Coordinates of C-alpha atoms in Angstrom, one line a residue:
M1 CA 139.6 75.7 44.8
G2 CA 139.4 76.6 48.5
G3 CA 140.8 80.1 47.7
A4 CA 138.0 80.7 45.1
V5 CA 135.3 79.7 47.7
S6 CA 136.7 82.1 50.3
E7 CA 136.8 84.9 47.7
I8 CA 133.1 84.3 46.9
E9 CA 132.3 84.3 50.7
K10 CA 134.2 87.5 51.1
A11 CA 132.3 89.2 48.3
G12 CA 129.0 88.0 49.7
K13 CA 129.8 89.4 53.2
N14 CA 130.9 92.7 51.6
R15 CA 127.6 92.9 49.7
L16 CA 125.6 92.1 52.8
L17 CA 127.5 94.9 54.7
F18 CA 126.9 97.3 51.9
I19 CA 123.2 96.5 51.7
G20 CA 122.9 96.7 55.5
K21 CA 124.5 100.2 55.5
L22 CA 122.2 101.2 52.6
L23 CA 119.1 100.1 54.5
V24 CA 120.2 101.9 57.7
S25 CA 120.9 105.2 55.9
V26 CA 117.5 104.9 54.1
V27 CA 115.7 104.3 57.4
L28 CA 117.5 107.2 59.0
N29 CA 116.7 109.5 56.1
V30 CA 113.0 108.5 56.1
G31 CA 112.8 108.9 59.9
E32 CA 113.9 112.6 59.6
Y33 CA 110.9 113.5 57.4

């Protein structure tokens, strides 16, 4: 059971990192216009 929870936590962190990178790239792109 503990393994499943850590897998879910890992997926959540990866998603947050991905969304963070996406937001940063969008902000940088908008800032150049």
